[in-house]
Amino acid sequence: MEYLQGLNSSQRAAVLQINGPVMIVAGAGSGKTRVITYRVAHLIKSDVDPFNILVLTFTNKAAKEMRERITKVVGPEAKNIWMGTFHSVFAKILRVEAEKIGYPNNFTIYDTDDSKSLLRAILKEQQLDDKLYNANFVYNRISSAKNNLISAAEYQKNEHIQAEDFSSGRGRLGEIYQLYTQRCFKAGAMDFDDLLFKTNVLLKEHPDVLYKYQNKFKYLMVDEYQDTNFSQYLIVKKLAAINENICVVGDDAQSIYAFRGANIQNILNFEKDYPDLKVFKLEQNYRSTQNIVNVANSIIANNKNQLKKNVFSENETGDKIRVSRAFSDNEEGKMIAESIAQERAVGGLRYHDFAILYRTNAQSRAMEEALRKLNVPYKIYGGLSFYQRKEIKDLIAYFRLTFNPNDEEALKRVINYPRRGIGDTTVERVIIAADQNNITLWEVVTDAGKYLDSRSATAVSNFATLIQSFQVIAKNQGAYDAALHISQHSGLLKDLYEDKSVEGLSRYENIQELLNGIKEFAEREDIAEKGLDVFMQDVALLTNDDNDKNPDADTVSLMTIHSAKGLEFPNVYVVGLEENLFPSQMSLNSRSDLEEERRLFYVAITRAEKKLTLSYATSRYRWGTLTSCEPSRFLDEIDAKYLELEFRPRQKSVDKNPFFDNERSAWGQKQNDTFSKPKPPAAQKTTSILPKAHVPSPGFAPSDTSGLQVGMEVEHERFGFGKVINIEGSKPDLKATIFFKELGQKQLLLKFAKLRIVT
């Protein structure tokens, strides 16, 4: 059992405990993935059949990484483990059992855009006010209901829900939910939430099916258990009911998805479900420096609702955590961009060693502008993924329609793209005919002469014939050949090829990239079924964390903290640490919401390996108005001995802030006392605490520093006045060491420093 040799005592104990209920509380950077993979490998080495092991994750990326690691230990047997995301695993089960709940086995999986498109159509048909019944709001309301296992019928019977809807002027939400459910069913489609909702229905209404999978999955492991919602919790509990060989892994301190329905109580109360539970705590952080870990601990200690653990690090002590204050959000961006450029040059780092994390997407603007001005390459994560681009969704709609002609959203998307003489009026007539006769759109399309005038019927019939020809091709050819045929004969590839604009070329190349991906899929040796329908299921189940992330790209990473979970970087900047921004204003109404914001801050801090910078602005534009900002209360919660301040925080605020005690510094009296102590002369060279912010000289303008020499006096617009004490390196990467009167010694890269030569 060589794989056990590299584990610490806590990790090893968790791996060896294979029977009975187990909870592994894994602190940030504690080797969680290693423990999960070795535990599964140990199960197989202990003669557990891999076909009887179910491992549930939240991203395909995590599942793939785990399977690869397990394969290195146990070999090809790892292929037989049931492993994947909740949605992918239960979609696989539903494909087998769908007919028991009235669905075809080839049901379509609607993504969020498909669901919202269908809802917009229903709202339009019902002539409802789109301000009250916004498709996004309605979608979220239905999603929340499904995650809490409330069906459309139950929704309409629930007096509390109905009272809430009527009081908000949305009394017809239950009716819309019912219509949406009916339309999805008629189209042979399930949305993402249905994959869990319908699995619960299946297991509840068909005890024989539940018994079948309870006996199949003798051992269950659930990763990121703190992120499970009620629907996921119930499925897992039912499947584990007979054998109780269930192991959940997670960290309550990293539960940050309540807005998606995640319930932290699932992990906090796990012992109540399994009184014989064995708990293992992974408390050694292998990722971050001791200072970073200590800061994270001092923050999360303020949460009352948590599983206590003592996370520690045996890594180097590391730099203190830098706290930067800017006068505006634009200056904050400028400070961060300059810091990245300098740290990279001085430390010999690559751009991909840096990440900028923020609470809201809107904060990226100031960062992007500043990075562009310094020609620093960057990439925003969480933007439009490859599979959400229009041309990709268009071609995939053809694929979907080929395998499920009742897919209403796919049919409406491509029936007249590329243009084939079927206008909006004709499509409306098709929809009306389907509603009036209680049949699907496809049934109208395949018998168009019965429902439409002759001219329209001819065009619609030709479209139906085209799709039927695709069905024959898909049945008799492999994934790539079928996909290429559909892209060519649908006219889509030709339409994009004829668009010679830059955008048109890009869209054409995206289609080629999709076909390349299908080709690669078809040539994989680790899967038995390689039809286009199987590829389609893989695409439909991609999670946001799996899309469009290239770890080899040398770019600075910009992302929300929610998107950063599970990632790590040598240098991390957490920006916008201001009251009402982080923590957000919405979180200040209850302790549970505020504690989730604090967990979010904890996640941000623990993404850093070597260096961590926290920043805030004293003013920020909001809705076109410049407003003053107070530092975040979270900064006040950090023990001052771990911090290095670039600016002394403001003292008493002029404006009354209900969330701060204005009789003390915004940093808290204990920090104020610490920072106010006089420093001995020698310490002035290393501290970054400024008695006051430097105000640049009138007409400040950077000088040409090509002739800069040791002994010259210079001015920096933020650091103030100083003397050059050393110059090293060669052009264009000359570095100057400068002793600033208020700041101490700093090494700056001259091409970015923007110094004014005084004498």
mmCIF file of C-alpha atoms in Angstrom, residues 535-672:
data_model
loop_
_atom_site.group_PDB
_atom_site.id
_atom_site.type_symbol
_atom_site.label_atom_id
_atom_site.label_comp_id
_atom_site.label_asym_id
_atom_site.label_seq_id
_atom_site.Cartn_x
_atom_site.Cartn_y
_atom_site.Cartn_z
ATOM 1 C CA PHE A 535 -21.518 13.579 -26.850
ATOM 2 C CA MET A 536 -24.618 15.745 -26.560
ATOM 3 C CA GLN A 537 -25.289 14.494 -23.050
ATOM 4 C CA ASP A 538 -21.701 15.309 -22.013
ATOM 5 C CA VAL A 539 -22.061 18.844 -23.382
ATOM 6 C CA ALA A 540 -25.411 19.409 -21.701
ATOM 7 C CA LEU A 541 -23.960 18.454 -18.335
ATOM 8 C CA LEU A 542 -20.872 20.635 -18.424
ATOM 9 C CA THR A 543 -20.737 22.786 -15.294
ATOM 10 C CA ASN A 544 -19.545 26.393 -15.320
ATOM 11 C CA ASP A 545 -16.295 25.379 -13.616
ATOM 12 C CA ASP A 546 -15.469 23.036 -16.497
ATOM 13 C CA ASN A 547 -15.740 25.531 -19.327
ATOM 14 C CA ASP A 548 -13.083 27.538 -21.083
ATOM 15 C CA LYS A 549 -10.330 27.458 -18.466
ATOM 16 C CA ASN A 550 -6.796 27.088 -19.750
ATOM 17 C CA PRO A 551 -4.346 26.855 -16.849
ATOM 18 C CA ASP A 552 -1.389 27.209 -19.236
ATOM 19 C CA ALA A 553 -2.392 30.637 -20.559
ATOM 20 C CA ASP A 554 0.008 33.295 -19.227
ATOM 21 C CA THR A 555 -2.603 35.808 -18.157
ATOM 22 C CA VAL A 556 -3.660 37.428 -14.910
ATOM 23 C CA SER A 557 -6.897 35.793 -13.730
ATOM 24 C CA LEU A 558 -9.856 38.028 -12.894
ATOM 25 C CA MET A 559 -12.906 36.445 -11.304
ATOM 26 C CA THR A 560 -15.542 36.661 -8.638
ATOM 27 C CA ILE A 561 -14.700 34.869 -5.416
ATOM 28 C CA HIS A 562 -17.492 32.388 -6.091
ATOM 29 C CA SER A 563 -15.744 31.425 -9.337
ATOM 30 C CA ALA A 564 -12.380 31.088 -7.557
ATOM 31 C CA LYS A 565 -13.443 28.307 -5.197
ATOM 32 C CA GLY A 566 -11.219 25.270 -5.703
ATOM 33 C CA LEU A 567 -8.434 27.292 -7.345
ATOM 34 C CA GLU A 568 -5.129 28.537 -5.962
ATOM 35 C CA PHE A 569 -2.540 31.123 -7.017
ATOM 36 C CA PRO A 570 0.865 32.225 -5.683
ATOM 37 C CA ASN A 571 -0.233 35.894 -5.529
ATOM 38 C CA VAL A 572 -3.816 36.924 -4.802
ATOM 39 C CA TYR A 573 -5.413 40.381 -4.647
ATOM 40 C CA VAL A 574 -8.819 40.640 -2.963
ATOM 41 C CA VAL A 575 -10.275 44.012 -3.912
ATOM 42 C CA GLY A 576 -13.240 46.165 -2.888
ATOM 43 C CA LEU A 577 -13.189 45.400 0.840
ATOM 44 C CA GLU A 578 -15.784 47.998 1.749
ATOM 45 C CA GLU A 579 -18.974 47.988 3.761
ATOM 46 C CA ASN A 580 -22.084 47.312 1.632
ATOM 47 C CA LEU A 581 -19.865 45.832 -1.074
ATOM 48 C CA PHE A 582 -18.042 43.116 0.856
ATOM 49 C CA PRO A 583 -19.933 42.250 2.980
ATOM 50 C CA SER A 584 -22.713 43.039 0.549
ATOM 51 C CA GLN A 585 -25.569 45.231 1.655
ATOM 52 C CA MET A 586 -27.982 42.319 1.155
ATOM 53 C CA SER A 587 -26.109 40.237 3.737
ATOM 54 C CA LEU A 588 -26.532 42.673 6.626
ATOM 55 C CA ASN A 589 -30.097 41.662 7.464
ATOM 56 C CA SER A 590 -29.344 38.410 9.292
ATOM 57 C CA ARG A 591 -26.540 36.590 11.055
ATOM 58 C CA SER A 592 -26.708 33.613 8.673
ATOM 59 C CA ASP A 593 -26.271 35.851 5.624
ATOM 60 C CA LEU A 594 -23.403 37.761 7.215
ATOM 61 C CA GLU A 595 -21.699 34.517 8.206
ATOM 62 C CA GLU A 596 -21.928 33.312 4.601
ATOM 63 C CA GLU A 597 -20.232 36.546 3.467
ATOM 64 C CA ARG A 598 -17.495 35.910 6.035
ATOM 65 C CA ARG A 599 -17.062 32.373 4.676
ATOM 66 C CA LEU A 600 -16.752 33.917 1.220
ATOM 67 C CA PHE A 601 -13.940 36.147 2.497
ATOM 68 C CA TYR A 602 -12.319 33.068 4.046
ATOM 69 C CA VAL A 603 -12.432 31.321 0.657
ATOM 70 C CA ALA A 604 -10.843 34.368 -0.998
ATOM 71 C CA ILE A 605 -7.975 34.485 1.515
ATOM 72 C CA THR A 606 -7.243 30.771 1.265
ATOM 73 C CA ARG A 607 -6.792 30.898 -2.519
ATOM 74 C CA ALA A 608 -3.372 32.525 -1.881
ATOM 75 C CA GLU A 609 -0.203 30.461 -1.613
ATOM 76 C CA LYS A 610 2.601 32.995 -1.079
ATOM 77 C CA LYS A 611 1.364 36.582 -1.074
ATOM 78 C CA LEU A 612 -1.984 38.146 -0.278
ATOM 79 C CA THR A 613 -3.030 41.755 -0.790
ATOM 80 C CA LEU A 614 -6.323 43.198 0.458
ATOM 81 C CA SER A 615 -7.493 46.543 -0.881
ATOM 82 C CA TYR A 616 -10.327 49.010 -0.520
ATOM 83 C CA ALA A 617 -11.306 52.418 -1.879
ATOM 84 C CA THR A 618 -12.551 55.377 0.121
ATOM 85 C CA SER A 619 -14.877 56.404 -2.720
ATOM 86 C CA ARG A 620 -16.569 54.536 -5.529
ATOM 87 C CA TYR A 621 -19.015 55.370 -8.319
ATOM 88 C CA ARG A 622 -22.406 53.747 -7.885
ATOM 89 C CA TRP A 623 -25.174 54.386 -10.378
ATOM 90 C CA GLY A 624 -23.229 57.382 -11.670
ATOM 91 C CA THR A 625 -22.763 58.999 -8.272
ATOM 92 C CA LEU A 626 -19.474 59.202 -6.402
ATOM 93 C CA THR A 627 -20.108 57.876 -2.890
ATOM 94 C CA SER A 628 -17.798 57.624 0.115
ATOM 95 C CA CYS A 629 -16.968 54.164 1.416
ATOM 96 C CA GLU A 630 -16.036 52.695 4.787
ATOM 97 C CA PRO A 631 -13.507 49.857 5.104
ATOM 98 C CA SER A 632 -15.069 46.432 5.479
ATOM 99 C CA ARG A 633 -15.774 45.163 8.982
ATOM 100 C CA PHE A 634 -13.873 42.039 7.932
ATOM 101 C CA LEU A 635 -10.630 44.023 7.934
ATOM 102 C CA ASP A 636 -11.355 44.984 11.518
ATOM 103 C CA GLU A 637 -11.568 41.291 12.427
ATOM 104 C CA ILE A 638 -8.011 40.459 11.348
ATOM 105 C CA ASP A 639 -5.333 40.383 14.041
ATOM 106 C CA ALA A 640 -3.146 43.414 13.325
ATOM 107 C CA LYS A 641 0.120 41.555 13.870
ATOM 108 C CA TYR A 642 -0.341 39.753 10.540
ATOM 109 C CA LEU A 643 -0.882 42.958 8.533
ATOM 110 C CA GLU A 644 1.269 45.492 6.735
ATOM 111 C CA LEU A 645 -0.520 48.738 5.909
ATOM 112 C CA GLU A 646 0.334 50.895 2.900
ATOM 113 C CA PHE A 647 -1.802 53.736 4.286
ATOM 114 C CA ARG A 648 -2.893 54.521 7.803
ATOM 115 C CA PRO A 649 -6.675 54.093 7.848
ATOM 116 C CA ARG A 650 -8.868 57.089 8.329
ATOM 117 C CA GLN A 651 -9.782 57.970 11.852
ATOM 118 C CA LYS A 652 -13.289 58.954 12.794
ATOM 119 C CA SER A 653 -15.758 59.099 9.914
ATOM 120 C CA VAL A 654 -17.728 62.301 9.391
ATOM 121 C CA ASP A 655 -20.863 60.429 8.349
ATOM 122 C CA LYS A 656 -22.716 58.210 10.772
ATOM 123 C CA ASN A 657 -22.406 54.555 9.762
ATOM 124 C CA PRO A 658 -24.675 52.164 11.669
ATOM 125 C CA PHE A 659 -22.230 49.295 11.151
ATOM 126 C CA PHE A 660 -19.179 51.030 12.621
ATOM 127 C CA ASP A 661 -18.439 52.463 16.026
ATOM 128 C CA ASN A 662 -17.382 55.952 15.000
ATOM 129 C CA GLU A 663 -15.823 56.597 18.383
ATOM 130 C CA ARG A 664 -12.862 54.489 17.277
ATOM 131 C CA SER A 665 -10.844 53.942 14.134
ATOM 132 C CA ALA A 666 -12.567 51.947 11.397
ATOM 133 C CA TRP A 667 -9.874 49.374 12.076
ATOM 134 C CA GLY A 668 -10.761 48.920 15.734
ATOM 135 C CA GLN A 669 -9.033 50.168 18.839
ATOM 136 C CA LYS A 670 -6.719 47.168 19.193
ATOM 137 C CA GLN A 671 -5.276 47.714 15.712
ATOM 138 C CA ASN A 672 -5.116 51.459 16.264
#
